[in-house]
mmCIF file of C-alpha atoms and ligand atoms in Angstrom:
data_model
loop_
_atom_site.group_PDB
_atom_site.id
_atom_site.type_symbol
_atom_site.label_atom_id
_atom_site.label_comp_id
_atom_site.label_asym_id
_atom_site.label_seq_id
_atom_site.Cartn_x
_atom_site.Cartn_y
_atom_site.Cartn_z
ATOM 1 C CA MET A 16 0.013 -0.021 -0.048
ATOM 2 C CA SER A 17 1.430 3.499 -0.993
ATOM 3 C CA ARG A 18 2.097 6.117 1.837
ATOM 4 C CA ASP A 19 -0.183 8.401 -0.043
ATOM 5 C CA ASN A 20 -3.255 6.080 -0.628
ATOM 6 C CA PRO A 21 -3.674 4.224 2.527
ATOM 7 C CA GLY A 22 -7.026 2.740 0.698
ATOM 8 C CA GLU A 23 -9.132 1.410 3.474
ATOM 9 C CA SER A 24 -6.490 1.383 6.614
ATOM 10 C CA VAL A 25 -8.207 2.037 9.808
ATOM 11 C CA ALA A 26 -7.188 5.152 12.067
ATOM 12 C CA TRP A 27 -8.262 5.441 15.606
ATOM 13 C CA VAL A 28 -7.981 9.084 16.812
ATOM 14 C CA THR A 29 -8.619 10.041 20.458
ATOM 15 C CA GLY A 30 -9.758 13.296 21.545
ATOM 16 C CA ALA A 31 -11.833 13.540 18.385
ATOM 17 C CA SER A 32 -14.958 15.838 19.965
ATOM 18 C CA SER A 33 -13.185 18.948 19.310
ATOM 19 C CA GLY A 34 -10.013 20.753 18.094
ATOM 20 C CA ILE A 35 -7.098 19.226 16.533
ATOM 21 C CA GLY A 36 -8.559 15.840 17.073
ATOM 22 C CA ARG A 37 -11.599 16.588 15.321
ATOM 23 C CA ALA A 38 -10.002 18.061 12.373
ATOM 24 C CA VAL A 39 -7.004 15.318 12.134
ATOM 25 C CA ALA A 40 -10.306 12.746 11.883
ATOM 26 C CA ILE A 41 -11.647 14.516 9.099
ATOM 27 C CA GLU A 42 -8.491 14.942 7.220
ATOM 28 C CA LEU A 43 -7.834 11.227 7.602
ATOM 29 C CA ALA A 44 -11.193 10.424 6.417
ATOM 30 C CA SER A 45 -10.445 12.541 3.200
ATOM 31 C CA ARG A 46 -7.088 10.911 2.647
ATOM 32 C CA GLY A 47 -9.156 7.535 2.556
ATOM 33 C CA TYR A 48 -8.815 6.346 6.035
ATOM 34 C CA ILE A 49 -11.740 4.534 7.765
ATOM 35 C CA VAL A 50 -11.700 6.590 10.984
ATOM 36 C CA ALA A 51 -12.996 5.549 14.458
ATOM 37 C CA VAL A 52 -13.354 8.394 16.559
ATOM 38 C CA THR A 53 -13.249 8.475 20.684
ATOM 39 C CA ALA A 54 -14.046 11.163 23.195
ATOM 40 C CA ARG A 55 -16.348 11.534 26.054
ATOM 41 C CA ARG A 56 -19.084 13.870 24.561
ATOM 42 C CA ALA A 57 -20.980 10.952 22.200
ATOM 43 C CA ASP A 58 -23.286 13.643 20.657
ATOM 44 C CA ASP A 59 -20.184 15.723 19.000
ATOM 45 C CA LEU A 60 -18.744 12.271 17.832
ATOM 46 C CA ASN A 61 -22.257 11.184 16.495
ATOM 47 C CA ALA A 62 -22.309 14.444 14.597
ATOM 48 C CA LEU A 63 -18.918 14.070 13.409
ATOM 49 C CA ALA A 64 -19.623 10.544 12.085
ATOM 50 C CA ALA A 65 -23.001 11.691 10.534
ATOM 51 C CA ASP A 66 -21.408 14.024 8.152
ATOM 52 C CA SER A 67 -18.897 11.199 6.905
ATOM 53 C CA GLU A 68 -19.573 7.604 5.784
ATOM 54 C CA ARG A 69 -15.937 6.925 6.757
ATOM 55 C CA ILE A 70 -16.172 8.140 10.325
ATOM 56 C CA PHE A 71 -17.419 5.829 13.037
ATOM 57 C CA SER A 72 -18.144 6.861 16.646
ATOM 58 C CA PHE A 73 -16.712 4.911 19.675
ATOM 59 C CA PRO A 74 -17.403 7.397 22.660
ATOM 60 C CA GLY A 75 -15.624 6.756 25.973
ATOM 61 C CA ASP A 76 -13.410 8.130 28.704
ATOM 62 C CA ILE A 77 -9.551 7.327 28.293
ATOM 63 C CA GLY A 78 -9.244 7.227 32.029
ATOM 64 C CA ASP A 79 -11.365 3.892 31.919
ATOM 65 C CA ARG A 80 -8.840 1.214 31.070
ATOM 66 C CA ALA A 81 -11.612 -1.603 30.252
ATOM 67 C CA LYS A 82 -13.270 0.639 28.141
ATOM 68 C CA MET A 83 -10.547 1.456 25.913
ATOM 69 C CA ALA A 84 -9.515 -2.383 25.467
ATOM 70 C CA ALA A 85 -13.234 -2.960 24.552
ATOM 71 C CA ILE A 86 -13.258 -0.073 22.020
ATOM 72 C CA VAL A 87 -10.007 -1.360 20.557
ATOM 73 C CA SER A 88 -11.636 -4.831 20.188
ATOM 74 C CA GLU A 89 -14.738 -3.284 18.751
ATOM 75 C CA ILE A 90 -13.107 -1.308 16.220
ATOM 76 C CA GLU A 91 -10.880 -4.361 14.980
ATOM 77 C CA ALA A 92 -13.965 -6.360 14.591
ATOM 78 C CA ASP A 93 -15.939 -3.946 12.804
ATOM 79 C CA HIS A 94 -13.740 -2.401 10.749
ATOM 80 C CA GLY A 95 -10.273 -4.339 10.887
ATOM 81 C CA PRO A 96 -6.757 -3.782 12.102
ATOM 82 C CA ILE A 97 -5.989 -0.571 13.504
ATOM 83 C CA ALA A 98 -3.094 0.745 11.129
ATOM 84 C CA LEU A 99 -2.720 4.130 12.839
ATOM 85 C CA ALA A 100 -3.550 5.174 16.443
ATOM 86 C CA PHE A 101 -3.571 8.937 17.053
ATOM 87 C CA LEU A 102 -3.507 9.022 20.986
ATOM 88 C CA ASN A 103 -4.503 13.079 21.138
ATOM 89 C CA ALA A 104 -6.960 13.536 24.027
ATOM 90 C CA GLY A 105 -5.633 15.396 26.815
ATOM 91 C CA VAL A 106 -6.545 18.352 29.200
ATOM 92 C CA TYR A 107 -5.446 21.757 30.505
ATOM 93 C CA PHE A 108 -6.767 23.291 33.671
ATOM 94 C CA PRO A 109 -6.423 26.998 33.610
ATOM 95 C CA ALA A 110 -6.524 27.444 37.440
ATOM 96 C CA GLU A 111 -2.737 25.551 37.299
ATOM 97 C CA ARG A 112 -1.282 28.902 36.111
ATOM 98 C CA ASP A 113 -1.971 30.394 39.517
ATOM 99 C CA ARG A 114 -0.539 27.860 42.021
ATOM 100 C CA PHE A 115 0.325 24.271 42.446
ATOM 101 C CA GLU A 116 -2.744 21.993 43.593
ATOM 102 C CA ALA A 117 -2.181 18.503 44.040
ATOM 103 C CA GLY A 118 -5.376 17.752 43.115
ATOM 104 C CA LEU A 119 -5.532 19.379 39.749
ATOM 105 C CA VAL A 120 -1.890 18.075 38.922
ATOM 106 C CA TRP A 121 -2.983 14.490 39.745
ATOM 107 C CA ARG A 122 -6.010 15.158 37.605
ATOM 108 C CA THR A 123 -4.029 16.091 34.541
ATOM 109 C CA PHE A 124 -1.728 13.344 35.112
ATOM 110 C CA GLU A 125 -4.441 10.595 35.102
ATOM 111 C CA VAL A 126 -5.746 12.060 31.977
ATOM 112 C CA ASN A 127 -2.941 13.079 30.006
ATOM 113 C CA VAL A 128 -0.272 10.244 30.880
ATOM 114 C CA GLY A 129 -2.651 7.609 32.175
ATOM 115 C CA GLY A 130 -5.355 7.883 29.739
ATOM 116 C CA THR A 131 -2.818 7.583 27.058
ATOM 117 C CA VAL A 132 -1.525 4.525 28.817
ATOM 118 C CA ASN A 133 -4.683 3.399 28.964
ATOM 119 C CA CYS A 134 -5.012 3.688 25.071
ATOM 120 C CA LEU A 135 -1.673 2.376 24.404
ATOM 121 C CA ASP A 136 -2.100 -0.927 26.334
ATOM 122 C CA PRO A 137 -4.696 -2.597 23.795
ATOM 123 C CA VAL A 138 -3.282 -0.942 20.738
ATOM 124 C CA LEU A 139 0.184 -2.405 21.427
ATOM 125 C CA ALA A 140 -1.091 -5.829 22.430
ATOM 126 C CA ALA A 141 -2.762 -5.806 18.865
ATOM 127 C CA MET A 142 -0.090 -4.266 16.714
ATOM 128 C CA GLU A 143 2.799 -6.249 18.397
ATOM 129 C CA PRO A 144 1.818 -9.779 17.117
ATOM 130 C CA ARG A 145 1.087 -8.281 13.741
ATOM 131 C CA GLY A 146 4.628 -6.957 13.412
ATOM 132 C CA SER A 147 3.191 -3.443 11.981
ATOM 133 C CA GLY A 148 0.992 -0.421 12.831
ATOM 134 C CA GLN A 149 1.731 3.227 13.655
ATOM 135 C CA ILE A 150 1.294 4.971 16.835
ATOM 136 C CA ALA A 151 1.514 8.838 17.382
ATOM 137 C CA ILE A 152 1.158 10.452 20.794
ATOM 138 C CA THR A 153 0.281 14.039 21.157
ATOM 139 C CA SER A 154 2.590 15.968 23.434
ATOM 140 C CA SER A 155 3.203 19.532 22.996
ATOM 141 C CA LEU A 156 5.985 22.069 23.095
ATOM 142 C CA ALA A 157 5.124 22.469 26.511
ATOM 143 C CA GLY A 158 6.954 19.382 27.396
ATOM 144 C CA TYR A 159 10.197 20.378 26.124
ATOM 145 C CA GLY A 160 11.306 22.311 29.496
ATOM 146 C CA GLY A 161 9.610 23.979 32.247
ATOM 147 C CA ILE A 162 7.317 27.196 31.761
ATOM 148 C CA PRO A 163 5.397 29.254 34.305
ATOM 149 C CA GLY A 164 1.799 28.481 34.181
ATOM 150 C CA SER A 165 2.320 25.016 32.895
ATOM 151 C CA LEU A 166 3.614 22.932 35.989
ATOM 152 C CA ALA A 167 1.219 20.013 35.613
ATOM 153 C CA TYR A 168 0.384 20.562 31.801
ATOM 154 C CA GLY A 169 4.082 20.676 30.805
ATOM 155 C CA SER A 170 5.240 17.998 33.033
ATOM 156 C CA THR A 171 2.552 15.496 31.565
ATOM 157 C CA LYS A 172 3.777 16.616 28.229
ATOM 158 C CA ALA A 173 7.406 15.748 29.091
ATOM 159 C CA ALA A 174 6.413 12.496 30.252
ATOM 160 C CA LEU A 175 4.973 11.689 26.827
ATOM 161 C CA ILE A 176 7.847 12.700 24.879
ATOM 162 C CA ALA A 177 9.902 10.422 27.188
ATOM 163 C CA MET A 178 7.541 7.547 26.925
ATOM 164 C CA ALA A 179 7.082 8.076 22.832
ATOM 165 C CA GLU A 180 10.854 7.905 22.635
ATOM 166 C CA ALA A 181 11.331 4.808 24.645
ATOM 167 C CA LEU A 182 8.483 3.142 22.843
ATOM 168 C CA LYS A 183 10.071 3.883 19.690
ATOM 169 C CA LEU A 184 13.365 2.346 20.806
ATOM 170 C CA THR A 185 11.467 -0.678 21.999
ATOM 171 C CA TYR A 186 8.995 -1.220 19.311
ATOM 172 C CA GLN A 187 10.780 0.075 15.928
ATOM 173 C CA PRO A 188 12.793 -3.351 15.826
ATOM 174 C CA LEU A 189 9.497 -4.995 16.113
ATOM 175 C CA GLY A 190 7.997 -3.221 12.940
ATOM 176 C CA LEU A 191 5.897 -0.992 14.635
ATOM 177 C CA THR A 192 6.477 2.961 13.940
ATOM 178 C CA ILE A 193 6.102 5.582 16.919
ATOM 179 C CA GLN A 194 5.678 9.269 16.501
ATOM 180 C CA VAL A 195 5.313 12.098 18.840
ATOM 181 C CA VAL A 196 3.473 15.523 17.828
ATOM 182 C CA ASN A 197 4.506 18.499 19.442
ATOM 183 C CA PRO A 198 2.220 21.272 18.326
ATOM 184 C CA GLY A 199 2.760 24.827 19.087
ATOM 185 C CA PHE A 200 -0.183 26.851 19.536
ATOM 186 C CA VAL A 201 -3.545 25.873 17.941
ATOM 187 C CA ARG A 202 -6.990 27.573 18.094
ATOM 188 C CA THR A 203 -9.252 25.300 19.898
ATOM 189 C CA GLU A 204 -11.099 24.855 23.061
ATOM 190 C CA MET A 205 -8.391 24.436 24.822
ATOM 191 C CA THR A 206 -6.587 27.607 23.915
ATOM 192 C CA ALA A 207 -9.668 29.595 23.984
ATOM 193 C CA HIS A 208 -9.058 29.696 27.825
ATOM 194 C CA ASN A 209 -5.801 31.139 27.547
ATOM 195 C CA ASP A 210 -6.199 34.929 28.221
ATOM 196 C CA PHE A 211 -2.736 34.708 30.095
ATOM 197 C CA PHE A 212 0.157 34.463 27.612
ATOM 198 C CA GLU A 213 0.281 35.845 24.061
ATOM 199 C CA MET A 214 0.224 32.809 21.630
ATOM 200 C CA PRO A 215 2.816 33.476 18.962
ATOM 201 C CA PHE A 216 2.352 31.891 15.464
ATOM 202 C CA ILE A 217 -1.193 30.301 16.416
ATOM 203 C CA ILE A 218 -2.857 28.540 13.696
ATOM 204 C CA ASP A 219 -6.027 26.828 12.933
ATOM 205 C CA ALA A 220 -6.958 23.218 13.803
ATOM 206 C CA ASP A 221 -7.622 22.575 10.149
ATOM 207 C CA ALA A 222 -4.008 23.640 9.256
ATOM 208 C CA ALA A 223 -2.711 21.758 12.199
ATOM 209 C CA ALA A 224 -4.700 18.720 11.048
ATOM 210 C CA LYS A 225 -2.945 19.017 7.503
ATOM 211 C CA ARG A 226 0.615 19.163 9.003
ATOM 212 C CA ILE A 227 0.041 16.292 11.181
ATOM 213 C CA CYS A 228 -1.299 14.084 8.576
ATOM 214 C CA ASP A 229 1.511 14.940 6.528
ATOM 215 C CA GLY A 230 3.757 13.840 9.442
ATOM 216 C CA PHE A 231 1.875 10.623 9.739
ATOM 217 C CA ALA A 232 2.701 9.861 5.855
ATOM 218 C CA GLY A 233 6.444 11.229 6.203
ATOM 219 C CA LYS A 234 6.789 8.342 9.582
ATOM 220 C CA GLY A 235 9.426 10.498 10.854
ATOM 221 C CA PHE A 236 9.742 10.433 14.559
ATOM 222 C CA GLU A 237 8.591 13.896 15.673
ATOM 223 C CA ILE A 238 6.098 15.692 14.033
ATOM 224 C CA THR A 239 6.076 19.603 15.359
ATOM 225 C CA PHE A 240 4.970 23.032 14.117
ATOM 226 C CA PRO A 241 5.469 25.662 13.547
ATOM 227 C CA ARG A 242 9.387 24.905 12.988
ATOM 228 C CA ARG A 243 10.731 28.508 14.359
ATOM 229 C CA LEU A 244 8.861 28.444 17.469
ATOM 230 C CA ALA A 245 9.970 24.765 18.115
ATOM 231 C CA TYR A 246 13.578 25.007 17.089
ATOM 232 C CA LEU A 247 13.812 28.348 19.172
ATOM 233 C CA PHE A 248 12.751 26.462 22.659
ATOM 234 C CA LYS A 249 14.440 23.520 21.924
ATOM 235 C CA ALA A 250 17.479 25.448 21.722
ATOM 236 C CA ALA A 251 16.695 27.246 24.780
ATOM 237 C CA CYS A 252 16.252 23.903 26.613
ATOM 238 C CA LEU A 253 20.077 23.229 25.547
ATOM 239 C CA LEU A 254 21.165 26.040 27.395
ATOM 240 C CA PRO A 255 22.875 25.906 31.102
ATOM 241 C CA TYR A 256 20.206 26.382 33.593
ATOM 242 C CA ALA A 257 22.192 29.764 34.484
ATOM 243 C CA LEU A 258 21.114 30.872 31.053
ATOM 244 C CA PHE A 259 17.700 28.853 30.623
ATOM 245 C CA PHE A 260 15.900 30.437 33.457
ATOM 246 C CA PRO A 261 16.595 34.174 32.832
ATOM 247 C CA LEU A 262 15.844 33.521 29.587
ATOM 248 C CA MET A 263 12.489 31.784 29.904
ATOM 249 C CA ALA A 264 11.299 34.190 32.807
ATOM 250 C CA ARG A 265 12.398 37.204 30.351
ATOM 251 C CA ALA A 266 10.535 35.523 27.341
ATOM 252 C CA THR A 267 7.361 34.357 29.205
ATOM 253 C CA GLN A 268 6.870 37.785 31.199
ATOM 254 C CA ARG A 269 7.164 39.836 27.997
ATOM 255 C CA ALA A 270 4.189 37.251 26.612
ATOM 256 C CA ARG A 271 2.095 37.989 29.467
ATOM 257 C CA ARG A 272 -1.391 39.735 28.788
HETATM 258 N N1 NAP B 5 -4.120 23.521 21.154
HETATM 259 C C1 NAP B 5 -3.261 23.675 21.334
HETATM 260 O O1 NAP B 5 -2.600 24.921 21.107
HETATM 261 C C2 NAP B 5 -2.040 22.484 21.858
HETATM 262 C C3 NAP B 5 -0.953 22.593 21.557
HETATM 263 C C4 NAP B 5 -0.129 21.610 21.817
HETATM 264 C C5 NAP B 5 -0.593 20.344 22.291
HETATM 265 N N2 NAP B 5 -1.909 20.436 22.188
HETATM 266 C C6 NAP B 5 -2.544 19.113 22.975
HETATM 267 O O2 NAP B 5 -3.401 18.586 21.513
HETATM 268 C C7 NAP B 5 -4.685 17.837 22.303
HETATM 269 C C8 NAP B 5 -5.712 17.955 21.614
HETATM 270 O O3 NAP B 5 -6.112 19.560 22.299
HETATM 271 P P1 NAP B 5 -6.980 20.598 21.746
HETATM 272 O O4 NAP B 5 -6.266 21.813 21.333
HETATM 273 O O5 NAP B 5 -7.507 19.831 20.139
HETATM 274 O O6 NAP B 5 -8.270 20.890 22.854
HETATM 275 P P2 NAP B 5 -9.504 19.933 22.775
HETATM 276 O O7 NAP B 5 -10.392 20.965 21.780
HETATM 277 O O8 NAP B 5 -10.091 20.954 24.251
HETATM 278 O O9 NAP B 5 -9.572 18.849 22.488
HETATM 279 C C9 NAP B 5 -9.427 18.098 23.845
HETATM 280 C C10 NAP B 5 -10.141 16.783 23.336
HETATM 281 O O10 NAP B 5 -9.850 15.765 24.272
HETATM 282 C C11 NAP B 5 -10.749 14.942 24.724
HETATM 283 N N3 NAP B 5 -10.646 14.334 25.870
HETATM 284 C C12 NAP B 5 -10.302 14.855 26.818
HETATM 285 N N4 NAP B 5 -10.676 14.455 28.509
HETATM 286 C C13 NAP B 5 -10.712 13.122 27.934
HETATM 287 C C14 NAP B 5 -11.194 12.057 28.469
HETATM 288 N N5 NAP B 5 -11.197 11.820 29.738
HETATM 289 N N6 NAP B 5 -11.267 10.897 27.466
HETATM 290 C C15 NAP B 5 -11.582 11.058 26.436
HETATM 291 N N7 NAP B 5 -11.453 12.410 25.760
HETATM 292 C C16 NAP B 5 -10.999 13.356 26.407
HETATM 293 C C17 NAP B 5 -12.065 15.849 24.569
HETATM 294 O O11 NAP B 5 -13.202 15.563 24.381
HETATM 295 P P3 NAP B 5 -14.517 15.373 25.366
HETATM 296 O O12 NAP B 5 -14.315 16.245 26.432
HETATM 297 O O13 NAP B 5 -15.560 15.093 24.771
HETATM 298 O O14 NAP B 5 -13.884 14.112 26.001
HETATM 299 C C18 NAP B 5 -11.484 16.890 23.433
HETATM 300 O O15 NAP B 5 -11.677 15.782 22.113
HETATM 301 C C19 NAP B 5 -4.249 17.725 23.597
HETATM 302 O O16 NAP B 5 -3.294 16.416 23.922
HETATM 303 C C20 NAP B 5 -3.469 18.916 23.842
HETATM 304 O O17 NAP B 5 -2.688 18.820 25.233
HETATM 305 C C21 NAP B 5 -2.933 21.268 21.967
#
């Protein structure tokens, strides 16, 4: 099967009721995939599925491990083997920008890390014996290094980058493709809550979806955009802490609204 013509390959997209996940589901369907979509808001998923004969609704909370295993089984029984899993669902609670709060930190870890783990488990179990399959995990540029106001969110995203790197090293020799998606700012429900920082180079979810789906086809490990912001942040994170902290404090202070 050619990279540009996936034919009837099956994709599973989590966090597809809005924002990046929804836009990626639509873009994948337009590129020929059969797309199974998951999130908690069943009505939004059903509306998305009603608009496309290639999109199918599988509502569920990624925090529910048994449910994620059941969904993967159902998708494969109904549509065939999952060729691409885009594990994208995630949360950011704006209250974390004000202070450390244990409950909020745990809740962010439960969804962003625990929920992704709950999805990885059945997907890896299905793909490993086949010796093929593609898994992309949505992290964020916020996972590159510490940012004020992002102490829970950024930590979960750093954990996901490290997990994706380890997964690649472990599963690539077994035939699987592992990718990490590190977007900059994208206009979605999540960023609509951000009245704290300026969001340089922000793009629409549809444009982000095209970049992400091109990245799926390219199969490189990291899918990141906009490159200018990503490379600047990555370079800053290589600096010694004596330089990194004042630089980051100044940059984020300037970006404050
Ligand atoms: N927007 C940005 O600038 C940006 C930048 C970097 C990374 N990201 C990452 O991109 C991903 C998508 O975010 P977005 O910007 O598109 O925001 P969004 O519009 O708020 O989408 C988040 C999605 O995650 C789903 N979700 C949240 N908790 C869930 C749960 N427990 N179980 C199942 N689904 C759940 C939501 O659906 P339900 O509420 O229906 O469950 C929704 O579909 C996230 O991982 C986010 O961290 C976003």
